[in-house]
Short mmCIF file of C-alpha atoms in Angstrom, two decimals:
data_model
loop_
_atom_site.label_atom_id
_atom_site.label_comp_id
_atom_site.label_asym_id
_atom_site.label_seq_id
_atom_site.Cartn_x
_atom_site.Cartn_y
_atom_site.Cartn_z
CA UNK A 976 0.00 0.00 0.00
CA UNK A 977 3.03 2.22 0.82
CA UNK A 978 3.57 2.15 -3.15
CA UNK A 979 -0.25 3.46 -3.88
CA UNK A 980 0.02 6.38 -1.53
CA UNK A 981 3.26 7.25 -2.73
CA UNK A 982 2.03 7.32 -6.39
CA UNK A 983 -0.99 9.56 -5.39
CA UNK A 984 1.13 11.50 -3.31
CA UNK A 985 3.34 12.37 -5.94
CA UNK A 986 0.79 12.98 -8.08
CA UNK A 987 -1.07 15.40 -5.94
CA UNK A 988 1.72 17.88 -4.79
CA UNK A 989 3.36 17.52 -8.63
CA UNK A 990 -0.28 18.56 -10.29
CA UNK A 991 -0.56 21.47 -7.93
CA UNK A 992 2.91 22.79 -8.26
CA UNK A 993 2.68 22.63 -12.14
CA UNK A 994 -0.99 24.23 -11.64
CA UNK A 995 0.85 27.55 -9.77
CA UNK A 996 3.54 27.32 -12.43
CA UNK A 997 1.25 27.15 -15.39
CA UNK A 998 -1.20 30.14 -14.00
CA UNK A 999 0.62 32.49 -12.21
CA UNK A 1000 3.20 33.10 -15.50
CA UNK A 1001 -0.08 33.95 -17.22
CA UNK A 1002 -1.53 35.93 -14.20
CA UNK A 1003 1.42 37.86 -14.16
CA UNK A 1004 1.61 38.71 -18.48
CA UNK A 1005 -2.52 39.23 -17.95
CA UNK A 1006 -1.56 42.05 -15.39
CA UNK A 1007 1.39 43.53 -16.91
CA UNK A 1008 -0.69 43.72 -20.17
CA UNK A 1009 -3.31 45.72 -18.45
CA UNK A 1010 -0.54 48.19 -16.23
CA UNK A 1011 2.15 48.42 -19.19
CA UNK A 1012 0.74 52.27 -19.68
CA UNK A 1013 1.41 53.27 -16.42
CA UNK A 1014 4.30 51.56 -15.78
CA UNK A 1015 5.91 53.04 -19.10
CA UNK A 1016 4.47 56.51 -18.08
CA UNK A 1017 5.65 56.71 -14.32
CA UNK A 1018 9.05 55.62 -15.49
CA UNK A 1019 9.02 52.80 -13.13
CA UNK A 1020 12.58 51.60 -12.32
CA UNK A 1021 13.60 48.04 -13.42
CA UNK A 1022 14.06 46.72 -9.95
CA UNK A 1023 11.25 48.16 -8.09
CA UNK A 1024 8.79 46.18 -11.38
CA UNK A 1025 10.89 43.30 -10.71
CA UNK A 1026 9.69 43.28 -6.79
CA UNK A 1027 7.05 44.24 -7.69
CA UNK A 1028 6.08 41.22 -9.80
CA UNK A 1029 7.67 39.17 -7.19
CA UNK A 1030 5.62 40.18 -4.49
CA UNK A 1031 2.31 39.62 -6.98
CA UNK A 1032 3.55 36.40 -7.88
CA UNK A 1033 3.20 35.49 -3.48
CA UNK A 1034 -0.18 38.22 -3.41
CA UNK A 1035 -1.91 36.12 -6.31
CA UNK A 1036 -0.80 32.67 -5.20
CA UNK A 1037 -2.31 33.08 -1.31
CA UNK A 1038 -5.49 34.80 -2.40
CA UNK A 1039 -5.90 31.44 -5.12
CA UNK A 1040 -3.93 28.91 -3.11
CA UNK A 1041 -7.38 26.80 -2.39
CA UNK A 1042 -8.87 27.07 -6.17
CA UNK A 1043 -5.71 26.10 -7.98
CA UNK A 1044 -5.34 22.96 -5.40
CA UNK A 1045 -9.20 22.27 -5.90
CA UNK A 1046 -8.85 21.97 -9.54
CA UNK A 1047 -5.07 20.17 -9.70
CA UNK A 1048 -6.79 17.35 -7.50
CA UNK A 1049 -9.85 17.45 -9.69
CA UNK A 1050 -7.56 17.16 -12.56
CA UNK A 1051 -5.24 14.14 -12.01
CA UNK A 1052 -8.06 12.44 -10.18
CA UNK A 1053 -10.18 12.06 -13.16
CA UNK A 1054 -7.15 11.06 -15.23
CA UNK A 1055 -7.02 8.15 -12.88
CA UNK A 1056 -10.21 7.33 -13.01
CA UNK A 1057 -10.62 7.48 -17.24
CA UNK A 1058 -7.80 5.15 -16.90
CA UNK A 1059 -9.55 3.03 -14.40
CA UNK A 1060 -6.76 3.03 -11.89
CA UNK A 1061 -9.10 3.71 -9.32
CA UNK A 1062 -11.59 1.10 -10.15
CA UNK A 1063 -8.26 -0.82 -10.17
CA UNK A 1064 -7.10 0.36 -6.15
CA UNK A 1065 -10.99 0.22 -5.07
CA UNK A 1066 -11.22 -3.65 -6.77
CA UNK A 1067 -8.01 -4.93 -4.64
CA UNK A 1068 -9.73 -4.75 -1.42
CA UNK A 1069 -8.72 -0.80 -0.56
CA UNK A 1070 -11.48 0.78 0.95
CA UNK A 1071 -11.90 4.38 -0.16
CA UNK A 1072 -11.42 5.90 3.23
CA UNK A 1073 -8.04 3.88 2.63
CA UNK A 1074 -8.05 5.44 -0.77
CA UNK A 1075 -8.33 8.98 -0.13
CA UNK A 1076 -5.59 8.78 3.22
CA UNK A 1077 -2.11 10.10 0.64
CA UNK A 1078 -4.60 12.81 -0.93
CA UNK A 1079 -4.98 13.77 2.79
CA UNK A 1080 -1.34 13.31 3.54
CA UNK A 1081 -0.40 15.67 0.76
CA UNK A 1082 -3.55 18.48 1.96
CA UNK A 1083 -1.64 18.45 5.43
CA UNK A 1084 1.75 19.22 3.44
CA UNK A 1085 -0.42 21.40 1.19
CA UNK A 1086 -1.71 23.24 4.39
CA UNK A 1087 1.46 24.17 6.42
CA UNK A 1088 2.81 25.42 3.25
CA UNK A 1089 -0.75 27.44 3.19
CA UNK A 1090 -0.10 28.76 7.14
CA UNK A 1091 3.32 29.75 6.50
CA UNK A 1092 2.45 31.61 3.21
CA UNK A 1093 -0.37 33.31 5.22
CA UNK A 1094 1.60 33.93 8.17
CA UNK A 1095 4.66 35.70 7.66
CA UNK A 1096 5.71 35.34 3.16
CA UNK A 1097 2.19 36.94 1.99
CA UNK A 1098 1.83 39.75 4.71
CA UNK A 1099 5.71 41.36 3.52
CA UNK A 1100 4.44 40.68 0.00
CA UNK A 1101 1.38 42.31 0.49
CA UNK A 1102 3.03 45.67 1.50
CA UNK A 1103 5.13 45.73 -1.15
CA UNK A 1104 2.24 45.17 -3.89
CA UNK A 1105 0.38 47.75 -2.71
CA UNK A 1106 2.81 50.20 -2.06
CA UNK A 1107 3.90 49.56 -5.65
CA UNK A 1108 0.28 49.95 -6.38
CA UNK A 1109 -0.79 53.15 -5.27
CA UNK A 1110 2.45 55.08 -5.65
CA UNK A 1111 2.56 54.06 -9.81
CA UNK A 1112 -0.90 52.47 -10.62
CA UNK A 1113 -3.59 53.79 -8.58
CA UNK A 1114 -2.10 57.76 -7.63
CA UNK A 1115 -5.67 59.16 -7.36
CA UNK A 1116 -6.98 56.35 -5.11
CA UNK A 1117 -8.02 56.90 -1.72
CA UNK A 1118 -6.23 54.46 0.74
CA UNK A 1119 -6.90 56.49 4.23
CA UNK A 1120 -9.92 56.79 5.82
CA UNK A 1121 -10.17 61.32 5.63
CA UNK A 1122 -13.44 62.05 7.13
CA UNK A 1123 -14.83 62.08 10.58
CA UNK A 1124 -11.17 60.36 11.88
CA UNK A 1125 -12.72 59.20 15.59
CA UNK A 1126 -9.71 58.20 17.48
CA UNK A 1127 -8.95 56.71 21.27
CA UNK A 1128 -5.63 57.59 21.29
CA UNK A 1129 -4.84 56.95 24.86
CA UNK A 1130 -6.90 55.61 27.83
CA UNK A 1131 -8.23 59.24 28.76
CA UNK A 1132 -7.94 60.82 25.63
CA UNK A 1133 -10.30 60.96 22.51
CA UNK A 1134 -9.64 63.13 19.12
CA UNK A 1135 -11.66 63.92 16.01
CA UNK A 1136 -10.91 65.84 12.99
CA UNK A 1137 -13.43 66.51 10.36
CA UNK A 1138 -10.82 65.88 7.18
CA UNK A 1139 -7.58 64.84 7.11
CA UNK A 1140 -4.81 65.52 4.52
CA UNK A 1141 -2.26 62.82 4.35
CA UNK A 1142 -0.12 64.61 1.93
CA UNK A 1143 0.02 67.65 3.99
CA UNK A 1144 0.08 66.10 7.17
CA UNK A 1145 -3.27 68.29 7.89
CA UNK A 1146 -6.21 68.14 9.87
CA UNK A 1147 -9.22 70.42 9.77
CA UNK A 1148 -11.87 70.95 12.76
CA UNK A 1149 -9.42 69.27 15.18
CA UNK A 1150 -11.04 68.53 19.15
CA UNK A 1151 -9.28 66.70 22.06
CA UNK A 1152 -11.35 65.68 25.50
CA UNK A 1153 -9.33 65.03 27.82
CA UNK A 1154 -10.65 62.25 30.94
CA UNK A 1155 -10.19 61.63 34.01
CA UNK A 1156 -11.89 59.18 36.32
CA UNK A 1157 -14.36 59.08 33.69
CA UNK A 1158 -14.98 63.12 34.09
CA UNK A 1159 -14.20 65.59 31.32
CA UNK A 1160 -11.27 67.35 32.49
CA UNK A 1161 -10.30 69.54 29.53
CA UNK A 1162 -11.67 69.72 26.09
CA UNK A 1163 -9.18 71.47 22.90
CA UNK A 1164 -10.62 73.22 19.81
CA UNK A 1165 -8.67 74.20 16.71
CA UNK A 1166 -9.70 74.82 13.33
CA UNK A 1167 -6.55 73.09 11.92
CA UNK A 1168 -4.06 70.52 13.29
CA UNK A 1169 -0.81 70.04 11.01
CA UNK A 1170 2.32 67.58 12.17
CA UNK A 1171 5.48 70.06 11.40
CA UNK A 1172 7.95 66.99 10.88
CA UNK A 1173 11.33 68.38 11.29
CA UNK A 1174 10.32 69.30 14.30
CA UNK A 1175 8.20 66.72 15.54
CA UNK A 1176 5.42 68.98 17.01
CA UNK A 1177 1.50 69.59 16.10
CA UNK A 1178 0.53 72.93 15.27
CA UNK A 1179 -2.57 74.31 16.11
CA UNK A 1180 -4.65 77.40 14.82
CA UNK A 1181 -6.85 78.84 16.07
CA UNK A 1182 -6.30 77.22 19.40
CA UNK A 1183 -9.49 77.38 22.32
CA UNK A 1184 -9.11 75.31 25.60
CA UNK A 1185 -11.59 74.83 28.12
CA UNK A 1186 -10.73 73.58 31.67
CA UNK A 1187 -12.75 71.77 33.65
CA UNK A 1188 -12.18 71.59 37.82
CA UNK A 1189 -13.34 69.49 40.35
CA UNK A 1190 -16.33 71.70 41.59
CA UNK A 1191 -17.33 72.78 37.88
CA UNK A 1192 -15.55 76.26 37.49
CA UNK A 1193 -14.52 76.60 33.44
CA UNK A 1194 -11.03 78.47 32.52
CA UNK A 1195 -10.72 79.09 29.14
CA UNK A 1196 -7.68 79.60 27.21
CA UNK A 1197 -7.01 81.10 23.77
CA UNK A 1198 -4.29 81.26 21.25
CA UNK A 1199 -4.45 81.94 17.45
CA UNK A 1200 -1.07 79.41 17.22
CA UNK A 1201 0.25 76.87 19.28
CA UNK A 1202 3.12 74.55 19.22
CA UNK A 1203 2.70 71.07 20.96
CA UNK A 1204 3.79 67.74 21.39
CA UNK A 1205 1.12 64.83 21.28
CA UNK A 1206 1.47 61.43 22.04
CA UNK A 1207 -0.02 60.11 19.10
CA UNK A 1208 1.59 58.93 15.35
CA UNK A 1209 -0.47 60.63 12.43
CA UNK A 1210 0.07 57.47 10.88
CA UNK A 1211 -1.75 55.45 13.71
CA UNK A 1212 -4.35 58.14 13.34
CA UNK A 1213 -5.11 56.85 9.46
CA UNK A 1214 -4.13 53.75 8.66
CA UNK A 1215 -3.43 52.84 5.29
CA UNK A 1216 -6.30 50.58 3.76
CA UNK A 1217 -4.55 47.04 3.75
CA UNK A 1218 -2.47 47.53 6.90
CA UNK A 1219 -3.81 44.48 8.13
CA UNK A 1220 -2.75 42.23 4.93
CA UNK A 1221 0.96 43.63 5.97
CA UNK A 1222 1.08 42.47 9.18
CA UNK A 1223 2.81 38.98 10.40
CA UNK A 1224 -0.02 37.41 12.63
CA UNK A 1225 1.23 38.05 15.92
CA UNK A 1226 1.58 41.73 15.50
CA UNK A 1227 -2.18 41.92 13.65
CA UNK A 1228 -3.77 40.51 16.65
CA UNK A 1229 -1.71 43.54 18.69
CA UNK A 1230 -2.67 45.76 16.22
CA UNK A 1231 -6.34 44.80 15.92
CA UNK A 1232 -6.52 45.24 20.04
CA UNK A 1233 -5.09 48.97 20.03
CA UNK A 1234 -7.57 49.67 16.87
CA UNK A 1235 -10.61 48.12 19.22
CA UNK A 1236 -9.32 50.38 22.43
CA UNK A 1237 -9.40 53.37 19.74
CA UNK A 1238 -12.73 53.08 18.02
CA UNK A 1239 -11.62 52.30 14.72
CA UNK A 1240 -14.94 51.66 12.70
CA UNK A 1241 -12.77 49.14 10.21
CA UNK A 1242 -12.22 46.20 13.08
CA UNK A 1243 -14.57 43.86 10.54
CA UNK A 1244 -12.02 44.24 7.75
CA UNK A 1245 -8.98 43.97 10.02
CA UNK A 1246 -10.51 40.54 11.32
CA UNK A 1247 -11.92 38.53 8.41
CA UNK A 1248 -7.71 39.11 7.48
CA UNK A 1249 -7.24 37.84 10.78
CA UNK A 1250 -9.58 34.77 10.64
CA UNK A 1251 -8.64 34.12 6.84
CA UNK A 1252 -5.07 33.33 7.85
CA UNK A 1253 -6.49 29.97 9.58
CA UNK A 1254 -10.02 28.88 7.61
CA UNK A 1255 -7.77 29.04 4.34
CA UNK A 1256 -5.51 25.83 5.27
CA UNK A 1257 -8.77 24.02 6.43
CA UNK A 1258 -10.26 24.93 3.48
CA UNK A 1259 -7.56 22.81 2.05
CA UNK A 1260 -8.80 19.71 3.51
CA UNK A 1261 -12.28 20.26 2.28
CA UNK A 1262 -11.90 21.44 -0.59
CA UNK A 1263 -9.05 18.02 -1.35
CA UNK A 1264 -12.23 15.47 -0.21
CA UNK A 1265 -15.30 17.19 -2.72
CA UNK A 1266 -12.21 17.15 -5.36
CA UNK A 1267 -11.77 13.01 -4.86
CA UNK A 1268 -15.45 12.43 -4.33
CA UNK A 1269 -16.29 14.49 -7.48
CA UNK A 1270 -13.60 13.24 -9.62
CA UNK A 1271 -13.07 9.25 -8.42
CA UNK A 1272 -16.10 8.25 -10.52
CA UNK A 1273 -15.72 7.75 -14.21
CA UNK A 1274 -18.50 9.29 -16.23
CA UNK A 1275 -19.38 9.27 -19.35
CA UNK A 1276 -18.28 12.67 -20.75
CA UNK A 1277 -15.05 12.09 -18.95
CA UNK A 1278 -12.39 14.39 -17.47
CA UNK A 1279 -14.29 17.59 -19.07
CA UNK A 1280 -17.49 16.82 -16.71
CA UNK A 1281 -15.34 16.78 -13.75
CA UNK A 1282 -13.64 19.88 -14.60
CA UNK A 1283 -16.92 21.94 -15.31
CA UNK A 1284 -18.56 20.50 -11.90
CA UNK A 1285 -15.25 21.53 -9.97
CA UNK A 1286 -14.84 24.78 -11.85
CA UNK A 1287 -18.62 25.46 -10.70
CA UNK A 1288 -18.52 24.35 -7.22
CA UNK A 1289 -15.21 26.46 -7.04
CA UNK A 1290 -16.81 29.48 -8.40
CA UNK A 1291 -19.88 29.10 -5.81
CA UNK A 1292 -17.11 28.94 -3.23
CA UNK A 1293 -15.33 32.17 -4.50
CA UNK A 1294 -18.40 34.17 -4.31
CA UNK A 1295 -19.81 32.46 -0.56
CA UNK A 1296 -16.08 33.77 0.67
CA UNK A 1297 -16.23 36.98 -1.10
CA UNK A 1298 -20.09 38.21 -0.14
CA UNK A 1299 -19.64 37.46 3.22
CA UNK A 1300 -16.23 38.82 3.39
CA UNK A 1301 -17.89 41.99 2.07
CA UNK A 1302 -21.05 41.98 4.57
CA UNK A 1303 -18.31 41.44 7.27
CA UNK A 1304 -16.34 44.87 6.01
CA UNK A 1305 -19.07 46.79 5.72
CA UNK A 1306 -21.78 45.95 8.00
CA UNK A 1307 -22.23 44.90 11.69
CA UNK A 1308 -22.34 41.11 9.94
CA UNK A 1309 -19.84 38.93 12.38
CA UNK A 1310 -16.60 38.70 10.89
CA UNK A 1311 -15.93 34.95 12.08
CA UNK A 1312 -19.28 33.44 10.96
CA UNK A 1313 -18.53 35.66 7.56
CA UNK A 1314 -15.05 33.78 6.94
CA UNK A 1315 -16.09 30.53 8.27
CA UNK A 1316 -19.13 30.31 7.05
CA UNK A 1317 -18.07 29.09 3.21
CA UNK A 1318 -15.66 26.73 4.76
CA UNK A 1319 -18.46 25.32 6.98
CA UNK A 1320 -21.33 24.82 4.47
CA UNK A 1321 -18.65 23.26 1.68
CA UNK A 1322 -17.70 20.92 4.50
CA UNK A 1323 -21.23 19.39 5.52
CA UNK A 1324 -21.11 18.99 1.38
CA UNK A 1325 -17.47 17.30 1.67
CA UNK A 1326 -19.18 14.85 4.08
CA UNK A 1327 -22.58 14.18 1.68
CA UNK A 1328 -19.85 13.27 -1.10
CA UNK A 1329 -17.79 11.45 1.03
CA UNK A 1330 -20.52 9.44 2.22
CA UNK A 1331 -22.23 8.33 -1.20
CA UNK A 1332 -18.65 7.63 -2.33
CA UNK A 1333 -17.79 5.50 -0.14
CA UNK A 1334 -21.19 3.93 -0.92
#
């Protein structure tokens, strides 16, 4: 039997590799055809593109890593089976439990490889495609969250600005309450906040403070500019877009716990990325058992029926993960039930296949 599960084995993790090599080439000519413009226009030096591809090559190979394995099983499967090899394994006694144990040998391989990628290779990759992205491809796109910025930036104090400039470094509208034991102790008006870099200070104009003491008397305080030193990062105020796809997972759970304290109103997004990184390698395990019990059975319009049933059940997956991913971003939808959700409804459907298959 050691000579069976060897066979498949080898079959399995060669199919997939040759399934990353044989797409992501054309991935990466499909893109380049579509960016050549801007590339040529912005004058893009020769070893930032290179990165640049490098990184997509990692970006597009975790956000497919599932799909290309569903198919590659699908694929080499139903080559055995129009060459009745499995009728062949299934005849000699091998029960297809016994059967389908190398294809889940080479999904465990299949799935570190997936946890790695997802953990530590695809975040660094991530930052570097986008970066690329919006500094030669997509100038004009907005990657910062500019209006109404609602931040906790420390455990007593709170700041809003009504539009932020992150060009400029520039806030408009700019208020800081100040707390303590839970009591307003001084609130800070300004009709512009702007970070002066050089010298590491805030600048405020139009600058109005009013103090609160302990038996309710109000001072009041007015400057038309003030120099001052906050505690806060303008970057930490308005995080890029995709920080969380840039972030190792260790320091995204950090990161996601400072953005809760703070009131960031994109915690959703931050934690489908969070929750992705481990329903993606069990999604390799499902998605390897409705590949065998799809494609073990020889039919009579052969390996082409097996490809369009696994290209459809693949494309009902891709939209269950992206729809909910979406509701999750964008609504109070739960962001675990939104990124486990595909992986658990495709899994009670592993287990109907399984079932009549073994049958």
């Amino acid at each position: 039997m050691k000579i069976l599960d060897w066979y498949i084995l080898k079959r399995y993790l060669f199919t997939f590799l040759m399934m990353l090599l044989l797409f992501i080439p054309i991935a990466i000519m499909v893109h380049l055809a579509e960016k050549i413009g801007k590339i040529i226009s912005n004058d893009v030096p020769l070893d930032e593109l290179a990165m640049y591809l490098l990184n997509f090559t990692i970006y597009f190979a975790n956000l497919l890593f599932p799909l290309f394995l569903f198919l590659s099983v699908i694929f080499f499967t139903s080559k055995l089976a129009r060459n009745t090899e499995v009728v062949a394994f299934l005849s000699s006694g091998v029960s297809f439990t016994r059967f389908l144990r190398p294809y889940i040998i080479g999904a465990i391989i299949v799935a570190i490889m997936a946890l790695f990628l997802g953990m530590f290779l695809a975040p660094k990759a991530s930052q570097g495609f986008n970066e690329f992205k919006y500094k030669y491809l997509s100038r004009n796109k907005n990657i910062q969250d500019t209006k109404d910025v609602f931040r906790r930036i420390t455990d007593n104090d709170i700041i809003y600005v009504s539009s932020y400039d992150p060009k400029s470094k520039r806030g408009q509208n700019f208020t800081l309450e100040h707390y303590k034991d839970n009591k307003l102790e001084y609130k800070i008006f300004a009709n512009s906040i702007q970070y002066i870099e050089e010298d590491s200070i805030y600048r405020l104009r139009s600058y109005y403070k009013r103090s609160y003491d302990s038996i309710g008397n109000v001072t009041v305080e007015e400057k038309r500019r003030l120099d001052v030193e906050f505690s806060f990062d303008t970057d930490d105020l308005t995080p890029v877009n995709y920080i969380a796809e840039t972030k190792p997972y260790n320091e995204l759970v950090e990161f996601i716990d400072k953005e809760k304290q703070r009131g960031s109103p994109n915690i959703g997004r931050y934690e489908v990325v969070k929750y992705r990184k481990w329903s993606l390698p069990i999604s390799v395990f499902i998605l390897t058992i409705i590949a065998v019990a799809v494609s073990s059975k020889k039919r009579r319009g052969g390996m082409g029926v097996n490809l369009a049933i696994g290209i459809t059940i693949a494309m009902i997956y891709v939209f269950f993960d992206k729809i909910f991913g979406v509701m999750a971003q964008q609504s109070n939808f739960s962001p675990l039930v939104a990124v486990w959700f595909p992986n658990i409804v495709f899994g009670i459907l592993a287990g109907y296949l399984l079932y009549n298959a073994r049958r």
